[in-house]
Tab-separated table of C-alpha atoms and ligand atoms in Angstrom:
chain	number	residue	atom	x	y	z
A	1	MET	CA	-36.040	-201.757	317.562
A	2	SER	CA	-36.123	-199.851	320.568
A	3	ALA	CA	-36.879	-196.466	320.674
A	4	THR	CA	-33.244	-195.300	321.027
A	5	ALA	CA	-31.240	-197.640	319.123
A	6	PRO	CA	-30.586	-195.556	315.791
A	7	ALA	CA	-32.828	-196.998	313.099
A	8	THR	CA	-31.072	-199.284	310.114
A	9	HIS	CA	-33.565	-197.601	307.220
A	10	ALA	CA	-36.149	-195.131	306.706
A	11	ALA	CA	-39.303	-196.613	305.125
A	12	VAL	CA	-41.414	-194.489	302.778
A	13	THR	CA	-44.821	-195.342	304.397
A	14	GLY	CA	-47.147	-192.527	302.519
A	15	TRP	CA	-47.147	-190.706	299.837
A	16	GLY	CA	-49.391	-187.452	298.751
A	17	LYS	CA	-49.852	-184.934	295.725
A	18	CYS	CA	-51.795	-182.066	295.557
A	19	LEU	CA	-52.220	-180.315	292.148
A	20	PRO	CA	-54.547	-176.623	291.268
A	21	PRO	CA	-56.835	-177.473	289.445
A	22	ALA	CA	-56.669	-174.945	286.401
A	23	ALA	CA	-54.236	-175.948	284.003
A	24	LEU	CA	-52.699	-174.122	281.356
A	25	THR	CA	-52.596	-175.599	277.600
A	26	ASN	CA	-49.924	-175.107	274.857
A	27	HIS	CA	-52.553	-173.766	273.395
A	28	ASP	CA	-53.801	-170.784	276.014
A	29	LEU	CA	-50.034	-170.039	275.662
A	30	ALA	CA	-50.139	-169.338	272.190
A	31	THR	CA	-52.658	-166.940	272.728
A	32	ILE	CA	-50.003	-164.223	274.812
A	33	LEU	CA	-47.094	-165.382	273.733
A	34	ASP	CA	-45.470	-166.248	270.062
A	35	THR	CA	-45.061	-169.926	270.610
A	36	SER	CA	-47.302	-172.512	269.094
A	37	ASP	CA	-48.217	-176.422	270.889
A	38	GLU	CA	-46.176	-177.541	268.331
A	39	TRP	CA	-42.589	-175.568	268.824
A	40	ILE	CA	-43.076	-176.654	272.890
A	41	VAL	CA	-44.362	-180.805	272.310
A	42	SER	CA	-41.470	-181.289	269.972
A	43	ARG	CA	-38.688	-179.450	272.379
A	44	THR	CA	-40.096	-180.126	275.820
A	45	GLY	CA	-42.548	-182.689	275.671
A	46	ILE	CA	-45.185	-180.323	277.507
A	47	ARG	CA	-48.638	-180.229	276.430
A	48	GLU	CA	-49.835	-178.543	279.928
A	49	ARG	CA	-49.114	-177.245	282.926
A	50	ARG	CA	-51.548	-176.126	286.718
A	51	ILE	CA	-51.667	-172.476	287.529
A	52	SER	CA	-52.567	-172.437	291.753
A	53	HIS	CA	-55.326	-170.201	293.299
A	54	VAL	CA	-54.213	-170.839	296.312
A	55	SER	CA	-50.584	-170.314	298.386
A	56	LEU	CA	-47.377	-172.452	298.082
A	57	GLY	CA	-48.420	-173.262	301.990
A	58	GLU	CA	-52.478	-174.322	301.033
A	59	LEU	CA	-50.915	-176.659	298.067
A	60	ALA	CA	-47.938	-178.052	300.429
A	61	TYR	CA	-50.979	-178.481	303.492
A	62	VAL	CA	-52.885	-180.824	301.143
A	63	ALA	CA	-50.501	-182.765	299.927
A	64	SER	CA	-49.058	-183.310	303.760
A	65	ALA	CA	-52.101	-183.887	305.111
A	66	ARG	CA	-52.577	-186.840	301.790
A	67	ALA	CA	-49.394	-188.430	302.823
A	68	LEU	CA	-50.135	-188.683	306.441
A	69	ALA	CA	-53.388	-190.299	305.785
A	70	CYS	CA	-51.522	-192.781	303.389
A	71	ALA	CA	-49.160	-193.330	305.962
A	72	GLY	CA	-52.217	-193.998	308.933
A	73	LEU	CA	-50.095	-191.578	311.102
A	74	ASN	CA	-51.272	-189.146	312.917
A	75	GLY	CA	-50.003	-185.122	312.622
A	76	ALA	CA	-49.078	-185.229	316.327
A	77	SER	CA	-46.231	-188.033	316.196
A	78	VAL	CA	-44.471	-186.220	313.169
A	79	GLU	CA	-41.009	-185.842	314.672
A	80	LEU	CA	-39.645	-183.696	311.441
A	81	ILE	CA	-40.952	-182.153	308.791
A	82	VAL	CA	-38.336	-180.372	305.856
A	83	PHE	CA	-40.051	-178.345	303.106
A	84	GLY	CA	-38.461	-178.157	299.803
A	85	SER	CA	-39.374	-175.426	297.489
A	86	CYS	CA	-37.457	-172.040	295.948
A	87	SER	CA	-40.405	-170.136	296.008
A	88	TYR	CA	-41.606	-169.477	299.399
A	89	ASP	CA	-44.585	-167.752	300.791
A	90	ASP	CA	-42.682	-166.000	303.811
A	91	GLN	CA	-38.585	-166.852	304.115
A	92	VAL	CA	-39.262	-165.646	307.900
A	93	PRO	CA	-40.804	-167.792	309.396
A	94	ASN	CA	-40.285	-170.547	307.238
A	95	MET	CA	-42.716	-172.755	305.616
A	96	ALA	CA	-42.162	-176.199	307.504
A	97	SER	CA	-43.345	-173.886	310.587
A	98	GLY	CA	-46.628	-173.425	308.871
A	99	ILE	CA	-46.914	-177.050	308.020
A	100	GLN	CA	-46.126	-178.356	311.455
A	101	ALA	CA	-48.455	-175.822	312.866
A	102	ARG	CA	-51.471	-176.758	310.378
A	103	ILE	CA	-50.942	-180.798	310.721
A	104	GLY	CA	-50.324	-180.018	314.705
A	105	ALA	CA	-47.207	-181.783	315.025
A	106	GLN	CA	-46.080	-179.862	318.052
A	107	ALA	CA	-43.141	-181.821	318.915
A	108	ALA	CA	-41.804	-181.590	315.302
A	109	ALA	CA	-38.436	-179.633	313.892
A	110	ALA	CA	-38.620	-178.080	310.878
A	111	TYR	CA	-36.825	-176.405	308.828
A	112	ASP	CA	-36.817	-175.326	304.909
A	113	ILE	CA	-34.159	-176.726	302.028
A	114	ASN	CA	-33.472	-174.866	298.708
A	115	THR	CA	-31.723	-176.568	296.152
A	116	ALA	CA	-34.484	-175.488	293.515
A	117	CYS	CA	-35.522	-178.301	291.261
A	118	THR	CA	-33.838	-180.740	293.683
A	119	SER	CA	-34.832	-180.038	296.751
A	120	PHE	CA	-37.414	-183.019	297.684
A	121	LEU	CA	-34.588	-185.150	296.520
A	122	TYR	CA	-32.145	-183.375	298.929
A	123	GLY	CA	-34.440	-183.126	301.735
A	124	LEU	CA	-35.316	-186.945	301.547
A	125	SER	CA	-31.276	-187.585	301.942
A	126	THR	CA	-31.380	-185.401	305.388
A	127	ALA	CA	-34.439	-186.644	306.487
A	128	THR	CA	-33.252	-190.449	305.961
A	129	ALA	CA	-29.757	-189.374	307.690
A	130	LEU	CA	-31.670	-188.088	310.662
A	131	ILE	CA	-33.599	-191.051	310.835
A	132	ARG	CA	-30.946	-193.448	310.766
A	133	THR	CA	-28.874	-191.910	313.285
A	134	GLY	CA	-31.697	-192.014	315.562
A	135	VAL	CA	-32.302	-188.102	315.792
A	136	VAL	CA	-35.997	-188.918	314.908
A	137	ARG	CA	-38.189	-191.102	314.299
A	138	ASN	CA	-39.922	-190.065	311.620
A	139	ALA	CA	-40.060	-187.144	309.273
A	140	LEU	CA	-42.487	-185.386	306.576
A	141	VAL	CA	-40.902	-184.420	303.299
A	142	ILE	CA	-42.145	-181.948	300.940
A	143	GLY	CA	-41.844	-180.952	297.676
A	144	ALA	CA	-43.736	-178.019	296.346
A	145	GLU	CA	-43.284	-175.045	294.362
A	146	LEU	CA	-45.585	-171.994	293.959
A	147	ILE	CA	-43.583	-170.802	290.221
A	148	SER	CA	-46.582	-168.734	288.594
A	149	PRO	CA	-46.341	-165.784	290.729
A	150	PHE	CA	-42.578	-165.059	289.827
A	151	MET	CA	-42.529	-166.153	286.043
A	152	ASP	CA	-41.504	-163.552	283.354
A	153	TRP	CA	-45.170	-164.282	281.545
A	154	GLY	CA	-43.782	-162.146	278.918
A	155	ASP	CA	-40.235	-164.438	277.978
A	156	ARG	CA	-41.001	-167.293	275.875
A	157	ASP	CA	-38.262	-169.527	276.696
A	158	VAL	CA	-39.032	-169.962	280.081
A	159	ALA	CA	-42.814	-168.729	280.719
A	160	VAL	CA	-43.729	-172.588	278.893
A	161	LEU	CA	-41.490	-174.572	280.697
A	162	PHE	CA	-42.911	-174.509	284.239
A	163	GLY	CA	-46.141	-175.227	286.437
A	164	ASP	CA	-47.277	-175.038	290.113
A	165	GLY	CA	-47.821	-178.345	292.233
A	166	ALA	CA	-46.939	-180.237	295.245
A	167	ALA	CA	-46.407	-183.736	297.124
A	168	ALA	CA	-44.939	-184.886	300.180
A	169	VAL	CA	-43.810	-188.405	301.374
A	170	VAL	CA	-43.775	-190.083	305.323
A	171	LEU	CA	-40.648	-191.526	305.997
A	172	GLU	CA	-40.259	-194.117	309.213
A	173	ALA	CA	-38.027	-195.784	310.840
A	174	SER	CA	-37.656	-199.381	310.012
A	175	ALA	CA	-35.336	-202.389	310.695
A	176	ARG	CA	-36.037	-203.727	307.182
A	177	ALA	CA	-33.626	-202.860	304.103
A	178	GLU	CA	-35.731	-200.118	302.434
A	179	GLY	CA	-36.750	-196.449	301.941
A	180	LEU	CA	-33.087	-194.510	300.614
A	181	LEU	CA	-30.743	-197.268	300.288
A	182	ALA	CA	-27.821	-194.967	298.469
A	183	GLU	CA	-27.474	-191.470	296.731
A	184	LYS	CA	-25.112	-189.088	295.194
A	185	LEU	CA	-25.239	-185.349	295.596
A	186	GLY	CA	-23.263	-182.756	293.514
A	187	CYS	CA	-23.297	-179.280	292.421
A	188	TYR	CA	-21.766	-177.409	289.303
A	189	GLY	CA	-21.366	-173.789	291.296
A	190	ASP	CA	-18.756	-173.057	288.475
A	191	ALA	CA	-22.031	-173.210	286.351
A	192	ARG	CA	-25.049	-171.222	288.981
A	193	GLU	CA	-25.295	-168.118	286.195
A	194	ILE	CA	-26.226	-170.126	283.739
A	195	LEU	CA	-29.956	-170.221	285.087
A	196	ARG	CA	-30.205	-167.185	287.595
A	197	VAL	CA	-34.068	-165.565	288.513
A	198	HIS	CA	-33.180	-161.849	288.935
A	199	GLY	CA	-35.553	-160.917	291.543
A	200	MET	CA	-36.410	-163.395	293.770
A	201	GLY	CA	-34.048	-162.098	296.606
A	202	GLY	CA	-32.530	-160.019	298.875
A	203	ARG	CA	-30.495	-158.664	297.065
A	204	TYR	CA	-33.109	-156.744	294.137
A	205	ALA	CA	-34.634	-154.801	297.297
A	206	ASN	CA	-33.232	-151.312	297.227
A	207	ARG	CA	-34.102	-151.271	293.156
A	208	GLY	CA	-37.458	-150.601	293.338
A	209	ILE	CA	-38.588	-154.230	291.837
A	210	LEU	CA	-41.823	-155.068	293.059
A	211	HIS	CA	-42.674	-158.269	294.485
A	212	GLY	CA	-42.684	-161.232	291.309
A	213	ILE	CA	-41.346	-158.931	288.914
A	214	THR	CA	-38.346	-161.319	287.837
A	215	ARG	CA	-35.938	-161.216	284.517
A	216	TRP	CA	-34.876	-165.412	284.100
A	217	GLN	CA	-31.382	-165.628	282.833
A	218	PHE	CA	-31.566	-169.399	281.310
A	219	GLU	CA	-29.194	-170.487	279.154
A	220	GLY	CA	-31.380	-173.695	277.642
A	221	GLN	CA	-29.021	-175.634	275.959
A	222	GLU	CA	-26.092	-175.349	278.684
A	223	ILE	CA	-28.462	-176.531	280.988
A	224	PHE	CA	-29.603	-178.692	279.369
A	225	LYS	CA	-25.800	-180.174	278.440
A	226	ARG	CA	-25.190	-180.381	282.279
A	227	ALA	CA	-28.500	-181.253	283.705
A	228	VAL	CA	-27.895	-184.929	280.884
A	229	GLN	CA	-24.309	-185.077	282.221
A	230	GLY	CA	-24.695	-184.448	286.250
A	231	MET	CA	-27.950	-186.792	285.949
A	232	ALA	CA	-26.416	-189.707	284.288
A	233	GLY	CA	-23.371	-189.333	286.114
A	234	ALA	CA	-25.375	-189.243	289.710
A	235	SER	CA	-26.769	-192.205	288.209
A	236	GLU	CA	-24.270	-194.952	288.173
A	237	GLU	CA	-22.736	-193.486	290.637
A	238	ALA	CA	-25.568	-194.168	293.312
A	239	LEU	CA	-26.094	-197.725	291.856
A	240	SER	CA	-22.306	-198.473	292.097
A	241	ARG	CA	-22.667	-197.300	296.062
A	242	ILE	CA	-25.520	-200.367	296.210
A	243	GLY	CA	-23.709	-202.426	293.764
A	244	ALA	CA	-26.726	-202.710	291.667
A	245	GLN	CA	-26.400	-201.993	287.403
A	246	PRO	CA	-29.030	-200.353	285.465
A	247	GLN	CA	-30.661	-203.537	284.785
A	248	ASP	CA	-31.463	-203.866	288.714
A	249	VAL	CA	-33.736	-200.572	288.171
A	250	ASP	CA	-37.169	-201.663	287.978
A	251	LEU	CA	-38.835	-198.058	287.684
A	252	VAL	CA	-36.845	-195.031	287.039
A	253	VAL	CA	-38.885	-191.491	288.274
A	254	PRO	CA	-36.964	-188.620	286.899
A	255	HIS	CA	-36.879	-184.976	287.471
A	256	GLN	CA	-39.551	-183.945	285.372
A	257	ALA	CA	-38.502	-180.582	283.450
A	258	ASN	CA	-38.384	-181.653	279.595
A	259	LEU	CA	-38.955	-185.156	277.786
A	260	ARG	CA	-35.563	-184.677	275.491
A	261	ILE	CA	-33.553	-184.289	278.593
A	262	ILE	CA	-35.029	-187.303	280.341
A	263	GLU	CA	-34.667	-189.734	277.040
A	264	ALA	CA	-30.856	-188.313	277.261
A	265	VAL	CA	-30.234	-189.147	280.414
A	266	ALA	CA	-32.064	-192.984	280.259
A	267	ARG	CA	-29.406	-193.434	276.900
A	268	ARG	CA	-26.472	-192.437	278.613
A	269	ALA	CA	-27.130	-194.531	281.903
A	270	HIS	CA	-28.180	-197.237	279.996
A	271	LEU	CA	-32.141	-197.364	281.568
A	272	PRO	CA	-34.885	-198.065	278.540
A	273	MET	CA	-37.431	-195.599	278.436
A	274	GLU	CA	-39.730	-198.257	278.917
A	275	ARG	CA	-38.924	-198.286	283.134
A	276	VAL	CA	-39.094	-194.323	283.245
A	277	PHE	CA	-42.132	-193.209	284.650
A	278	LEU	CA	-43.615	-189.872	282.551
A	279	ASN	CA	-45.847	-186.746	283.673
A	280	VAL	CA	-43.899	-184.132	282.494
A	281	GLN	CA	-46.367	-184.257	279.448
A	282	ARG	CA	-49.617	-182.701	282.378
A	283	TYR	CA	-47.473	-180.701	283.888
A	284	GLY	CA	-43.784	-179.654	283.129
A	285	ASN	CA	-41.094	-178.642	285.521
A	286	MET	CA	-42.760	-177.876	288.958
A	287	SER	CA	-39.025	-177.954	290.272
A	288	ALA	CA	-39.214	-179.169	294.043
A	289	ALA	CA	-42.794	-181.113	293.163
A	290	THR	CA	-41.591	-183.139	289.919
A	291	VAL	CA	-40.141	-186.080	291.910
A	292	PRO	CA	-42.772	-186.616	294.543
A	293	VAL	CA	-45.844	-186.000	292.303
A	294	ALA	CA	-44.489	-188.244	289.614
A	295	LEU	CA	-43.761	-190.975	292.707
A	296	CYS	CA	-47.091	-190.667	293.978
A	297	GLU	CA	-48.937	-190.973	290.197
A	298	ALA	CA	-46.396	-194.050	289.280
A	299	LEU	CA	-47.578	-195.937	292.734
A	300	GLU	CA	-51.427	-194.596	291.379
A	301	GLU	CA	-51.196	-196.393	288.154
A	302	GLY	CA	-49.780	-199.646	289.496
A	303	ARG	CA	-46.050	-198.697	288.110
A	304	VAL	CA	-44.270	-199.549	291.620
A	305	ARG	CA	-44.340	-202.978	292.611
A	306	PRO	CA	-43.664	-204.359	295.950
A	307	GLY	CA	-39.507	-204.287	296.726
A	308	ALA	CA	-39.038	-202.288	293.768
A	309	LEU	CA	-35.705	-200.369	293.313
A	310	LEU	CA	-36.046	-196.902	292.054
A	311	LEU	CA	-33.905	-194.441	291.074
A	312	MET	CA	-34.333	-190.817	290.327
A	313	PRO	CA	-32.045	-188.610	289.034
A	314	GLY	CA	-32.865	-184.890	289.848
A	315	PHE	CA	-31.014	-181.898	288.733
A	316	GLY	CA	-31.570	-177.848	289.949
A	317	GLY	CA	-30.343	-174.512	290.209
A	318	GLY	CA	-27.313	-174.074	291.412
A	319	LEU	CA	-26.517	-175.980	289.573
A	320	SER	CA	-27.382	-178.953	292.299
A	321	PHE	CA	-28.197	-182.614	291.021
A	322	CYS	CA	-27.991	-186.132	292.162
A	323	ALA	CA	-29.527	-189.574	292.385
A	324	HIS	CA	-31.529	-191.129	294.353
A	325	ALA	CA	-31.682	-195.067	294.747
A	326	VAL	CA	-34.731	-196.277	296.925
A	327	ARG	CA	-35.490	-199.642	297.865
A	328	TRP	CA	-39.902	-199.887	297.723
A	329	GLY	CA	-41.749	-201.448	301.076
A	330	GLU	CA	-43.982	-204.260	300.476
A	331	ARG	CA	-47.014	-201.844	301.014
A	332	THR	CA	-48.207	-199.694	297.763
A	333	THR	CA	-51.400	-198.641	298.855
A	334	PRO	CA	-53.124	-195.759	300.914
A	335	ARG	CA	-53.736	-196.823	304.688
A	336	GLY	CA	-56.350	-194.413	304.691
A	337	ALA	CA	-57.322	-190.921	302.626
A	338	SER	CA	-57.938	-187.400	303.879
A	339	GLU	CA	-60.970	-185.159	303.706
A	340	ALA	CA	-57.926	-181.995	302.835
A	341	GLN	CA	-59.202	-180.219	299.266
A	342	LEU	CA	-58.411	-176.849	297.788
A	343	PRO	CA	-60.856	-174.370	298.377
A	344	PRO	CA	-62.954	-174.131	295.143
A	345	ASN	CA	-61.661	-172.728	292.283
A	346	GLU	CA	-63.636	-170.566	289.587
A	347	ARG	CA	-61.008	-169.048	287.376
A	348	THR	CA	-59.029	-169.938	283.986
A	349	ALA	CA	-55.705	-170.619	284.316
A	350	LEU	CA	-55.085	-167.752	281.546
A	351	GLU	CA	-57.384	-165.246	284.264
A	352	LEU	CA	-54.869	-166.685	287.091
A	353	ILE	CA	-51.856	-165.415	285.398
A	354	ARG	CA	-53.743	-161.716	284.748
A	355	GLU	CA	-54.456	-161.868	288.525
A	356	CYS	CA	-50.560	-162.154	289.012
A	357	LEU	CA	-49.314	-160.062	286.293
A	358	ALA	CA	-51.797	-157.218	287.695
A	359	ARG	CA	-50.375	-157.756	290.882
A	360	LYS	CA	-47.035	-156.708	289.813
A	361	THR	CA	-48.229	-153.482	289.050
A	362	ARG	CA	-51.114	-152.339	290.778
A	363	PRO	CA	-49.943	-150.391	293.846
A	364	ALA	CA	-51.319	-151.243	297.137
A	365	PRO	CA	-54.491	-148.902	296.989
A	366	ALA	CA	-53.977	-145.540	299.242
A	367	GLY	CA	-53.940	-146.109	302.958
A	368	ALA	CA	-54.422	-150.339	302.768
A	369	ASP	CA	-51.489	-152.527	304.306
A	370	PRO	CA	-49.561	-153.742	302.013
A	371	PHE	CA	-48.001	-156.159	304.475
A	372	ALA	CA	-51.077	-157.087	305.094
B	401	ACO	N1	-41.834	-170.894	271.225
B	401	ACO	C1	-40.939	-170.783	270.208
B	401	ACO	N2	-39.947	-170.595	269.535
B	401	ACO	C2	-39.423	-170.496	270.791
B	401	ACO	C3	-40.353	-170.219	272.334
B	401	ACO	C4	-40.788	-171.087	272.483
B	401	ACO	N3	-41.284	-171.131	273.323
B	401	ACO	N4	-38.387	-170.633	273.195
B	401	ACO	C5	-37.631	-170.455	271.822
B	401	ACO	N5	-38.466	-170.214	270.628
B	401	ACO	C6	-37.020	-169.841	269.767
B	401	ACO	C7	-35.642	-168.803	269.816
B	401	ACO	O1	-36.041	-167.457	270.037
B	401	ACO	C8	-35.034	-169.754	268.492
B	401	ACO	O2	-35.318	-169.023	267.757
B	401	ACO	P1	-34.127	-168.572	266.818
B	401	ACO	O3	-33.807	-169.797	265.920
B	401	ACO	O4	-34.961	-167.486	265.710
B	401	ACO	O5	-32.859	-167.871	267.900
B	401	ACO	C9	-35.566	-171.166	268.577
B	401	ACO	O6	-36.837	-171.889	268.999
B	401	ACO	C10	-34.521	-172.432	268.720
B	401	ACO	O7	-34.383	-172.253	270.416
B	401	ACO	P2	-33.445	-173.157	271.449
B	401	ACO	O8	-33.298	-172.450	272.645
B	401	ACO	O9	-32.244	-173.223	270.781
B	401	ACO	O10	-34.037	-174.361	271.349
B	401	ACO	P3	-34.224	-175.327	272.120
B	401	ACO	O11	-34.252	-176.988	271.195
B	401	ACO	O12	-32.630	-175.558	272.806
B	401	ACO	O13	-35.213	-175.402	273.150
B	401	ACO	C11	-35.172	-175.473	275.644
B	401	ACO	C12	-34.939	-174.476	274.597
B	401	ACO	C13	-36.544	-176.381	275.537
B	401	ACO	C14	-35.425	-174.732	276.312
B	401	ACO	C15	-34.146	-176.153	275.976
B	401	ACO	O14	-32.788	-175.635	275.063
B	401	ACO	C16	-33.952	-177.415	277.069
B	401	ACO	O15	-34.460	-178.208	277.066
B	401	ACO	N6	-32.863	-177.035	277.621
B	401	ACO	C17	-32.765	-176.840	278.918
B	401	ACO	C18	-33.552	-176.745	280.020
B	401	ACO	C19	-34.750	-176.813	280.859
B	401	ACO	O16	-35.531	-177.548	280.424
B	401	ACO	N7	-34.490	-176.590	281.581
B	401	ACO	C20	-35.544	-176.748	283.120
B	401	ACO	C21	-35.595	-175.483	284.415
B	401	ACO	S1	-34.673	-175.712	284.741
B	401	ACO	C22	-34.047	-177.375	285.671
B	401	ACO	O17	-35.290	-177.515	285.385
B	401	ACO	C23	-33.259	-177.380	286.656
């Protein structure tokens, strides 16, 4: 294919994840909240989640370096960076430009995308479209989330559900019919108020609310219903767009918010649970990071065969929903490994949470630059 001719497809050629090491178990949570391991496991399937000792940008950089090494691609060759998240370190400058600088992708376009938990999948759509229309020849698509500083650690309804993490994929122009084949994107804007994080955004700026102090407006049962309806319907639509049936799907890699939601989607969309990849028990809901981390682990565990048809249903605040049908290529192992690592961490997850809480209530020391 010539460099200027539009590519027919955008193959996934690299993948990498970065999970912070500190694990917060349900038993840990039961020491600070009126909850129990039994309640959390039976209602959600979650056993533990990770709490980060570093910034969102750091998590995303390590995941990106690993994805690039996996693809055998040099940072300088990257033409597009799409950063999917709703928990930015900074809004200006955006997160994607920070990754551009760290990986040395001087020629790359770089933008952030926020559809909450579906941000990675929406990013996969836009990056694939830009490759297929010949605007760029490759892309780094990131799904990363640092929820812990924004969590209301006093609210057991939400504090048990979420965790921190990051992952990324590399897409490259390909003449073969692989990568994202079809997707269905949607949004229940009428129900956007049932999942709102008060405190994240400019509307709170004049109310004396310190950064990180939040109140989660969260109607769990209504979110549950919309999530199942949205993901099951989008899955059927994405498959029908490529003339496929549920039995043609080799592996479902869904958004991992809650085991019961995943089981209900699988039932409704006629997808057997044996063909559904699960890691919600280890990480909880990492929002934009859940699908790419699950994809990386499915590959590591040998669950993705060459030529496999993958289905990736997602659901997030907004309320956004989607499903992506992805044809895997021939290679299921990395081309190379990166030496990028997180800095070491000596603190437990509970200690990290206490630090988050202290930052929310402690003013900056007298004379200190609060923006430093
Ligand atoms: N520990 C112990 N008890 C709890 C906890 C907890 N962590 N949280 C709530 N409860 C209590 C409630 O107070 C309630 O008590 P009450 O009956 O005395 O009032 C009881 O447990 C039942 O609460 P429900 O909300 O009815 O519990 P439900 O079975 O609906 O499960 C859950 C709650 C897990 C949130 C469920 O509604 C759900 O999964 N909703 C989907 C939302 C979700 O997973 N979102 C993910 C994030 S959003 C996203 O990804 C887009």
